Amino acid sequence: MAINGCHVMAKPTGSVCNIDCQYCFYLEKEALYPERNKNWRMSDETLETYIRQHIEAQSSNEVSFAWQGGEPTMIGLPFFRRVVELCEKHANGKKISHALQTNGILLNPEWAQFFAEHHFLIGLSVDGPAHLHDKYRVSRSGKGTHAQVMAGMALLKEYHVEFNTLTVVGAHNVAHAREVYEFLLAAGSRYIQFIPLVERMSTDTSSVLNLVMPGESAAKLAPWTVPSWQYGEFLNNIFDIWVRRDVGHVYVQMFDVALSAWCGQPPVLCVFSENCGHAFALESNGDLYNCDHYVYPEHMLGNIHQKSIQEMNNSEQAITFGRAKRETLTADCRRCDYRFVCHGGCPKHRFAVSPSGHPGHNYLCAGYEHFFRHITRNMNIMKDLVTNGYPPQAIMRVLAQEKTVSAGNVNRNDPCPCGSGKKYKKCCGMSA
């Protein structure tokens, strides 16, 4: 029985992909696996070993499989039919679910029908409207992929496949927050993830990889990296729309994370957990790494053909890696008012110097602080609403009432405009 639960991001195609996103941190991992030019597919033996071990490693009766790449659909639909078959074989009474991240280029009716039939949750990568998306998400010949992605999204909607959108926020689109958000909504996305793009490039000419391992000092920021404060402003601009119009109808992962923290609930995202170390990346040959962002030789835990996932999950290397997130916080981070929300953020981004001069500070700290301070009042209102049995979306009515009251249209002793039957001062006016 595993001491710790774990999550594994499996990469059946490794870093092999059918598009050439310049900002992708995983494409260059092919340099670690030179044999991949001839043999890049996960074998059936490795697949079955992984599925059996991953199910065995979970103490819960619910087991989630996550498939990513590279581009996982390049391995073909028969592979995923085999995935379903093997999961049924090894489930041992547990409930199995699947999530797959794709660029959408290869989606067709057969894929969509399969996803619908087997209840796959699909993550679709789209960076906004075409002029923003096509800045970096291009084909091998340099052509934009936006039209193909939108065709893929249309198929997912047609076949009623549950999906969310993943938008990388970098220098190319950070100044277009409202445009990106409204585009995603108009396209049909209701579950939205914004991923800050932060990469550093090696200044060591002898380095095998261009993008450096977290913690290395010989590096410079990649030109596509999102400026920290501007990332916070990007989130602020979208939050201001969402909190007044879209709560309960649109789910933005970052806002869900914040509300969970304000309500004292566990984080729903590893980036903001107090510890990490149990969210692994599995390469196509069975190599298991500490994290998707730590696929470097120094952070390989082993290979599933020699060690079980359960064993590696509970190894000293995995546990030490996870604890380091909490133990290496800078002094500034430890005394920050918003530590309860972000816990210092992802260790990958801890290469900056803190305001008081401590190294190892999160590069995105200024942006996170800007965002958390901006949403504090509204998060406190939502926390109070949830505590008193109201749904979070009740905040939209509260803010609308505030606007009405500020215009002088409601007195404290008037019936509350929300229709509760209480006086305004005893209802929405309390939060206001």
CSV table of C-alpha atoms in Angstrom, one decimal, residues 19-393:
chain,number,residue,atom,x,y,z
A,19,ILE,CA,4.0,21.0,-34.5
A,20,ASP,CA,7.0,23.2,-33.7
A,21,CYS,CA,6.1,25.6,-30.8
A,22,GLN,CA,9.3,27.6,-30.3
A,23,TYR,CA,8.4,28.1,-26.6
A,24,CYS,CA,7.8,24.4,-25.8
A,25,PHE,CA,10.1,23.3,-23.0
A,26,TYR,CA,9.6,19.6,-23.8
A,27,LEU,CA,10.5,19.4,-27.5
A,28,GLU,CA,14.2,19.5,-26.9
A,29,LYS,CA,14.1,16.5,-24.5
A,30,GLU,CA,14.7,14.4,-27.6
A,31,ALA,CA,18.4,15.1,-27.0
A,32,LEU,CA,18.2,13.0,-23.9
A,33,TYR,CA,16.9,10.0,-26.0
A,34,PRO,CA,18.9,9.8,-29.2
A,35,GLU,CA,17.3,6.4,-30.0
A,36,ARG,CA,14.0,8.2,-30.4
A,37,ASN,CA,14.7,9.0,-34.0
A,38,LYS,CA,13.9,5.3,-34.8
A,39,ASN,CA,11.8,4.1,-31.8
A,40,TRP,CA,9.7,6.8,-30.1
A,41,ARG,CA,6.5,4.9,-29.4
A,42,MET,CA,5.7,3.4,-26.0
A,43,SER,CA,5.8,-0.4,-26.4
A,44,ASP,CA,2.9,-2.6,-25.4
A,45,GLU,CA,5.0,-4.1,-22.6
A,46,THR,CA,5.8,-0.7,-21.1
A,47,LEU,CA,2.2,0.4,-21.5
A,48,GLU,CA,0.8,-2.7,-19.6
A,49,THR,CA,3.5,-2.4,-16.9
A,50,TYR,CA,2.7,1.3,-16.4
A,51,ILE,CA,-1.1,0.7,-16.2
A,52,ARG,CA,-0.8,-2.1,-13.8
A,53,GLN,CA,1.7,-0.3,-11.6
A,54,HIS,CA,-0.1,3.0,-11.6
A,55,ILE,CA,-3.4,1.4,-10.5
A,56,GLU,CA,-1.5,-0.6,-7.8
A,57,ALA,CA,0.2,2.6,-6.5
A,58,GLN,CA,-3.1,4.3,-5.7
A,59,SER,CA,-4.7,3.8,-2.3
A,60,SER,CA,-7.9,5.5,-3.5
A,61,ASN,CA,-10.6,3.6,-5.4
A,62,GLU,CA,-10.4,6.2,-8.1
A,63,VAL,CA,-7.5,6.2,-10.5
A,64,SER,CA,-6.8,9.0,-13.0
A,65,PHE,CA,-4.6,8.6,-16.0
A,66,ALA,CA,-3.1,11.6,-17.7
A,67,TRP,CA,-1.7,11.4,-21.2
A,68,GLN,CA,0.5,14.1,-22.7
A,69,GLY,CA,3.5,14.6,-24.9
A,70,GLY,CA,4.8,15.9,-27.2
A,71,GLU,CA,1.6,15.1,-28.9
A,72,PRO,CA,0.0,11.9,-27.7
A,73,THR,CA,-2.5,11.5,-30.6
A,74,MET,CA,0.5,10.8,-32.9
A,75,ILE,CA,0.7,7.3,-31.5
A,76,GLY,CA,-2.6,6.5,-33.0
A,77,LEU,CA,-6.1,5.6,-31.8
A,78,PRO,CA,-5.4,1.8,-31.6
A,79,PHE,CA,-2.9,2.6,-28.8
A,80,PHE,CA,-5.6,4.2,-26.7
A,81,ARG,CA,-8.1,1.5,-27.5
A,82,ARG,CA,-5.4,-0.8,-26.0
A,83,VAL,CA,-5.2,1.6,-23.0
A,84,VAL,CA,-8.9,1.1,-22.3
A,85,GLU,CA,-8.6,-2.6,-22.7
A,86,LEU,CA,-5.6,-2.9,-20.3
A,87,CYS,CA,-7.3,-0.6,-17.7
A,88,GLU,CA,-10.3,-2.9,-17.7
A,89,LYS,CA,-8.0,-5.9,-17.2
A,90,HIS,CA,-6.1,-4.4,-14.3
A,91,ALA,CA,-8.7,-2.2,-12.7
A,92,ASN,CA,-9.4,-4.6,-9.8
A,93,GLY,CA,-12.6,-2.9,-9.0
A,94,LYS,CA,-11.3,0.7,-9.1
A,95,LYS,CA,-12.9,3.5,-11.1
A,96,ILE,CA,-10.6,4.6,-13.9
A,97,SER,CA,-10.7,8.0,-15.7
A,98,HIS,CA,-8.6,9.5,-18.4
A,99,ALA,CA,-7.4,13.0,-19.3
A,100,LEU,CA,-5.5,13.8,-22.5
A,101,GLN,CA,-3.7,17.0,-23.5
A,102,THR,CA,-3.6,17.7,-27.2
A,103,ASN,CA,-2.9,20.4,-29.7
A,104,GLY,CA,-6.0,19.2,-31.6
A,105,ILE,CA,-4.4,18.9,-35.0
A,106,LEU,CA,-5.1,15.2,-35.6
A,107,LEU,CA,-8.6,15.1,-34.1
A,108,ASN,CA,-11.3,13.6,-36.4
A,109,PRO,CA,-14.7,12.1,-35.9
A,110,GLU,CA,-13.2,8.7,-35.0
A,111,TRP,CA,-11.1,10.3,-32.2
A,112,ALA,CA,-14.0,12.4,-31.0
A,113,GLN,CA,-16.4,9.4,-30.9
A,114,PHE,CA,-13.8,7.4,-28.9
A,115,PHE,CA,-13.3,10.2,-26.4
A,116,ALA,CA,-17.0,10.5,-25.9
A,117,GLU,CA,-17.6,6.8,-25.5
A,118,HIS,CA,-14.9,6.4,-22.9
A,119,HIS,CA,-15.4,9.7,-21.1
A,120,PHE,CA,-12.0,11.1,-21.7
A,121,LEU,CA,-11.4,14.7,-20.5
A,122,ILE,CA,-9.6,16.6,-23.2
A,123,GLY,CA,-7.3,19.5,-22.6
A,124,LEU,CA,-7.0,21.6,-25.8
A,125,SER,CA,-4.1,24.0,-26.2
A,126,VAL,CA,-5.1,27.4,-27.6
A,127,ASP,CA,-3.4,30.7,-26.9
A,128,GLY,CA,-6.3,33.0,-28.0
A,129,PRO,CA,-7.4,34.3,-31.4
A,130,ALA,CA,-5.4,33.5,-34.5
A,131,HIS,CA,-3.0,36.5,-34.4
A,132,LEU,CA,-1.9,35.6,-30.9
A,133,HIS,CA,-2.1,31.8,-31.1
A,134,ASP,CA,-0.1,31.6,-34.4
A,135,LYS,CA,2.8,33.6,-33.0
A,136,TYR,CA,4.4,30.4,-31.6
A,137,ARG,CA,2.1,27.5,-32.2
A,138,VAL,CA,3.1,26.7,-35.8
A,139,SER,CA,3.6,23.7,-38.0
A,140,ARG,CA,7.0,22.3,-38.9
A,141,SER,CA,6.8,24.5,-42.0
A,142,GLY,CA,6.1,27.6,-40.0
A,143,LYS,CA,2.3,27.9,-40.8
A,144,GLY,CA,-0.2,28.8,-38.1
A,145,THR,CA,-2.3,26.0,-36.5
A,146,HIS,CA,-5.2,28.1,-35.2
A,147,ALA,CA,-7.7,27.0,-37.8
A,148,GLN,CA,-7.0,23.3,-37.2
A,149,VAL,CA,-7.2,23.7,-33.5
A,150,MET,CA,-10.6,25.4,-33.8
A,151,ALA,CA,-11.8,22.6,-36.1
A,152,GLY,CA,-10.7,20.1,-33.4
A,153,MET,CA,-12.7,22.1,-30.8
A,154,ALA,CA,-15.8,22.0,-33.0
A,155,LEU,CA,-15.5,18.2,-33.2
A,156,LEU,CA,-15.3,17.9,-29.4
A,157,LYS,CA,-18.4,20.0,-29.0
A,158,GLU,CA,-20.2,18.1,-31.7
A,159,TYR,CA,-19.6,14.8,-30.0
A,160,HIS,CA,-20.2,16.2,-26.5
A,161,VAL,CA,-16.7,15.5,-25.3
A,162,GLU,CA,-15.8,17.2,-22.1
A,163,PHE,CA,-12.9,19.5,-22.6
A,164,ASN,CA,-11.0,22.4,-21.1
A,165,THR,CA,-8.7,24.9,-22.8
A,166,LEU,CA,-5.1,25.5,-21.8
A,167,THR,CA,-3.7,28.9,-22.7
A,168,VAL,CA,0.0,29.6,-22.3
A,169,VAL,CA,0.4,33.2,-21.2
A,170,GLY,CA,3.7,34.7,-22.5
A,171,ALA,CA,5.1,37.9,-23.9
A,172,HIS,CA,3.0,37.4,-27.0
A,173,ASN,CA,-0.5,37.6,-25.4
A,174,VAL,CA,-0.2,39.0,-21.9
A,175,ALA,CA,-1.3,42.4,-23.0
A,176,HIS,CA,-4.5,41.0,-24.5
A,177,ALA,CA,-6.3,39.6,-21.4
A,178,ARG,CA,-9.8,40.6,-22.2
A,179,GLU,CA,-9.4,39.6,-25.9
A,180,VAL,CA,-8.1,36.2,-25.0
A,181,TYR,CA,-10.8,35.6,-22.4
A,182,GLU,CA,-13.7,36.7,-24.5
A,183,PHE,CA,-12.4,34.7,-27.4
A,184,LEU,CA,-12.2,31.5,-25.4
A,185,LEU,CA,-15.8,32.0,-24.1
A,186,ALA,CA,-17.1,32.8,-27.6
A,187,ALA,CA,-15.4,29.6,-28.9
A,188,GLY,CA,-17.2,27.5,-26.3
A,189,SER,CA,-14.7,27.0,-23.5
A,190,ARG,CA,-16.1,27.0,-20.0
A,191,TYR,CA,-13.1,25.4,-18.2
A,192,ILE,CA,-10.0,27.5,-18.6
A,193,GLN,CA,-6.4,27.2,-17.5
A,194,PHE,CA,-3.9,29.9,-17.9
A,195,ILE,CA,-0.2,28.7,-17.7
A,196,PRO,CA,2.5,31.4,-17.2
A,197,LEU,CA,5.3,30.9,-19.7
A,198,VAL,CA,8.7,31.1,-17.8
A,199,GLU,CA,11.8,29.7,-19.4
A,200,ARG,CA,15.5,30.3,-19.1
A,201,MET,CA,18.1,29.7,-21.8
A,202,SER,CA,21.5,28.3,-21.1
A,203,THR,CA,24.6,30.5,-21.6
A,204,ASP,CA,26.8,27.5,-21.4
A,205,THR,CA,27.7,26.6,-25.0
A,206,SER,CA,28.6,23.0,-24.0
A,207,SER,CA,25.1,22.3,-22.6
A,208,VAL,CA,23.2,19.4,-24.3
A,209,LEU,CA,19.9,21.2,-23.6
A,210,ASN,CA,19.2,24.9,-24.5
A,211,LEU,CA,16.7,25.4,-21.6
A,212,VAL,CA,18.3,25.1,-18.2
A,213,MET,CA,17.4,22.8,-15.3
A,214,PRO,CA,15.7,24.7,-12.5
A,215,GLY,CA,18.3,26.0,-10.1
A,216,GLU,CA,21.1,26.6,-12.6
A,217,SER,CA,22.6,30.0,-12.6
A,218,ALA,CA,24.2,30.2,-16.1
A,219,ALA,CA,21.1,31.3,-17.8
A,220,LYS,CA,19.1,34.2,-19.2
A,221,LEU,CA,15.3,34.6,-19.6
A,222,ALA,CA,13.9,33.4,-22.9
A,223,PRO,CA,12.4,36.2,-24.9
A,224,TRP,CA,8.9,34.7,-24.8
A,225,THR,CA,8.8,34.7,-21.0
A,226,VAL,CA,5.9,36.5,-19.4
A,227,PRO,CA,6.9,39.6,-17.4
A,228,SER,CA,5.9,38.8,-13.8
A,229,TRP,CA,3.8,41.8,-12.8
A,230,GLN,CA,2.1,41.8,-16.2
A,231,TYR,CA,1.0,38.2,-15.6
A,232,GLY,CA,-0.7,39.4,-12.4
A,233,GLU,CA,-2.4,42.2,-14.3
A,234,PHE,CA,-3.5,39.7,-17.0
A,235,LEU,CA,-5.3,37.7,-14.3
A,236,ASN,CA,-6.7,40.8,-12.6
A,237,ASN,CA,-8.3,42.0,-15.9
A,238,ILE,CA,-10.0,38.7,-16.4
A,239,PHE,CA,-11.0,38.3,-12.8
A,240,ASP,CA,-12.8,41.7,-12.9
A,241,ILE,CA,-14.9,40.4,-15.8
A,242,TRP,CA,-15.5,37.0,-14.3
A,243,VAL,CA,-16.4,38.0,-10.8
A,244,ARG,CA,-19.2,40.3,-12.0
A,245,ARG,CA,-20.6,38.2,-14.9
A,246,ASP,CA,-19.3,34.6,-15.1
A,247,VAL,CA,-19.0,33.0,-11.7
A,248,GLY,CA,-20.7,29.6,-11.7
A,249,HIS,CA,-20.8,29.6,-15.5
A,250,VAL,CA,-17.1,29.7,-16.4
A,251,TYR,CA,-14.4,28.0,-14.3
A,252,VAL,CA,-11.0,29.5,-14.4
A,253,GLN,CA,-8.5,27.2,-12.7
A,254,MET,CA,-6.5,30.0,-11.1
A,255,PHE,CA,-9.6,31.5,-9.5
A,256,ASP,CA,-10.7,28.1,-8.2
A,257,VAL,CA,-7.3,27.7,-6.6
A,258,ALA,CA,-7.6,31.0,-4.9
A,259,LEU,CA,-11.1,30.4,-3.6
A,260,SER,CA,-10.1,27.0,-2.3
A,261,ALA,CA,-7.2,28.6,-0.4
A,262,TRP,CA,-9.4,31.4,1.0
A,263,CYS,CA,-11.9,28.7,2.2
A,264,GLY,CA,-9.1,26.7,3.9
A,265,GLN,CA,-9.4,23.8,1.4
A,266,PRO,CA,-6.5,21.8,0.0
A,267,PRO,CA,-5.0,23.3,-3.3
A,268,VAL,CA,-6.3,21.8,-6.5
A,269,LEU,CA,-3.0,22.5,-8.3
A,270,CYS,CA,0.4,21.1,-7.4
A,271,VAL,CA,2.1,24.5,-8.2
A,272,PHE,CA,0.4,25.9,-5.1
A,273,SER,CA,0.7,22.9,-2.8
A,274,GLU,CA,2.9,23.3,0.3
A,275,ASN,CA,4.9,20.2,-0.7
A,276,CYS,CA,5.3,18.5,-4.1
A,277,GLY,CA,7.2,15.4,-5.1
A,278,HIS,CA,4.4,13.1,-6.1
A,279,ALA,CA,3.4,14.4,-9.5
A,280,PHE,CA,5.7,12.4,-11.9
A,281,ALA,CA,6.5,12.4,-15.6
A,282,LEU,CA,6.8,9.0,-17.4
A,283,GLU,CA,8.8,8.8,-20.6
A,284,SER,CA,7.9,6.5,-23.4
A,285,ASN,CA,10.6,3.9,-22.4
A,286,GLY,CA,9.4,3.7,-18.8
A,287,ASP,CA,11.8,6.3,-17.2
A,288,LEU,CA,10.1,8.1,-14.3
A,289,TYR,CA,11.1,11.6,-13.3
A,290,ASN,CA,10.3,13.8,-10.3
A,291,CYS,CA,8.2,16.2,-12.3
A,292,ASP,CA,7.3,17.2,-15.9
A,293,HIS,CA,9.5,20.3,-15.5
A,294,TYR,CA,12.4,18.2,-14.1
A,295,VAL,CA,13.0,15.8,-16.9
A,296,TYR,CA,16.8,15.9,-16.5
A,297,PRO,CA,19.1,13.0,-15.7
A,298,GLU,CA,19.6,14.3,-12.1
A,299,HIS,CA,15.9,13.9,-11.4
A,300,MET,CA,15.2,10.4,-12.8
A,301,LEU,CA,13.7,8.2,-10.1
A,302,GLY,CA,14.2,5.0,-12.1
A,303,ASN,CA,12.5,2.9,-14.7
A,304,ILE,CA,9.3,1.0,-14.2
A,305,HIS,CA,10.8,-2.1,-15.7
A,306,GLN,CA,13.3,-2.2,-12.7
A,307,LYS,CA,11.3,-0.5,-9.9
A,308,SER,CA,7.6,-0.1,-9.3
A,309,ILE,CA,5.9,3.3,-9.3
A,310,GLN,CA,4.8,2.6,-5.8
A,311,GLU,CA,8.4,2.1,-4.7
A,312,MET,CA,9.6,5.2,-6.5
A,313,ASN,CA,6.7,7.3,-5.2
A,314,ASN,CA,7.7,6.4,-1.6
A,315,SER,CA,11.5,6.7,-2.2
A,316,GLU,CA,13.6,9.1,-0.2
A,317,GLN,CA,14.5,10.9,-3.5
A,318,ALA,CA,10.8,11.7,-4.2
A,319,ILE,CA,10.0,12.6,-0.6
A,320,THR,CA,13.1,14.8,-0.3
A,321,PHE,CA,12.3,16.5,-3.6
A,322,GLY,CA,8.8,17.3,-2.3
A,323,ARG,CA,9.8,18.6,1.1
A,324,ALA,CA,12.4,20.9,-0.5
A,325,LYS,CA,9.6,23.1,-1.8
A,326,ARG,CA,8.5,24.1,1.7
A,327,GLU,CA,12.0,24.0,3.3
A,328,THR,CA,13.7,26.3,0.7
A,329,LEU,CA,11.2,29.2,0.9
A,330,THR,CA,12.9,32.6,1.2
A,331,ALA,CA,12.4,34.7,4.3
A,332,ASP,CA,10.3,37.1,2.2
A,333,CYS,CA,8.1,34.2,1.2
A,334,ARG,CA,7.7,32.9,4.8
A,335,ARG,CA,6.3,36.1,6.1
A,336,CYS,CA,4.2,36.9,3.0
A,337,ASP,CA,0.5,37.5,3.6
A,338,TYR,CA,-0.3,35.3,0.7
A,339,ARG,CA,1.8,32.3,1.5
A,340,PHE,CA,-1.4,30.4,2.3
A,341,VAL,CA,-2.4,30.7,-1.3
A,342,CYS,CA,0.7,29.9,-3.3
A,343,HIS,CA,3.3,28.4,-0.9
A,344,GLY,CA,6.1,29.9,-2.9
A,345,GLY,CA,4.8,28.7,-6.3
A,346,CYS,CA,6.6,26.1,-8.5
A,347,PRO,CA,10.2,25.4,-7.6
A,348,LYS,CA,11.0,25.6,-11.3
A,349,HIS,CA,10.5,29.4,-11.1
A,350,ARG,CA,12.6,30.0,-8.0
A,351,PHE,CA,15.6,31.7,-9.6
A,352,ALA,CA,15.0,35.3,-8.8
A,353,VAL,CA,16.3,37.4,-5.9
A,354,SER,CA,13.7,38.4,-3.2
A,355,PRO,CA,13.1,42.1,-2.3
A,356,SER,CA,15.3,41.7,0.8
A,357,GLY,CA,18.1,40.1,-1.3
A,358,HIS,CA,17.6,36.4,-0.8
A,359,PRO,CA,18.3,34.1,-3.8
A,360,GLY,CA,15.9,31.3,-4.8
A,361,HIS,CA,12.8,33.5,-4.8
A,362,ASN,CA,10.0,32.8,-7.3
A,363,TYR,CA,10.3,34.9,-10.5
A,364,LEU,CA,6.5,35.2,-10.6
A,365,CYS,CA,6.2,36.5,-7.0
A,366,ALA,CA,5.4,40.1,-8.0
A,367,GLY,CA,2.7,39.0,-10.4
A,368,TYR,CA,1.1,36.6,-7.8
A,369,GLU,CA,1.2,39.3,-5.1
A,370,HIS,CA,-0.4,41.8,-7.5
A,371,PHE,CA,-3.2,39.4,-8.3
A,372,PHE,CA,-3.8,38.1,-4.8
A,373,ARG,CA,-4.0,41.6,-3.3
A,374,HIS,CA,-6.4,42.7,-6.1
A,375,ILE,CA,-8.8,39.8,-5.4
A,376,THR,CA,-8.7,39.8,-1.6
A,377,ARG,CA,-11.9,41.8,-0.9
A,378,ASN,CA,-13.9,39.7,-3.4
A,379,MET,CA,-12.4,36.5,-2.2
A,380,ASN,CA,-13.4,37.4,1.4
A,381,ILE,CA,-17.0,38.1,0.2
A,382,MET,CA,-17.1,34.7,-1.6
A,383,LYS,CA,-15.7,33.0,1.5
A,384,ASP,CA,-18.4,34.5,3.7
A,385,LEU,CA,-21.1,33.6,1.2
A,386,VAL,CA,-19.9,29.9,1.0
A,387,THR,CA,-19.6,29.8,4.8
A,388,ASN,CA,-23.2,30.9,5.1
A,389,GLY,CA,-24.5,28.4,2.6
A,390,TYR,CA,-24.7,30.5,-0.5
A,391,PRO,CA,-23.1,29.5,-3.8
A,392,PRO,CA,-20.0,31.5,-4.9
A,393,GLN,CA,-21.9,33.0,-7.8
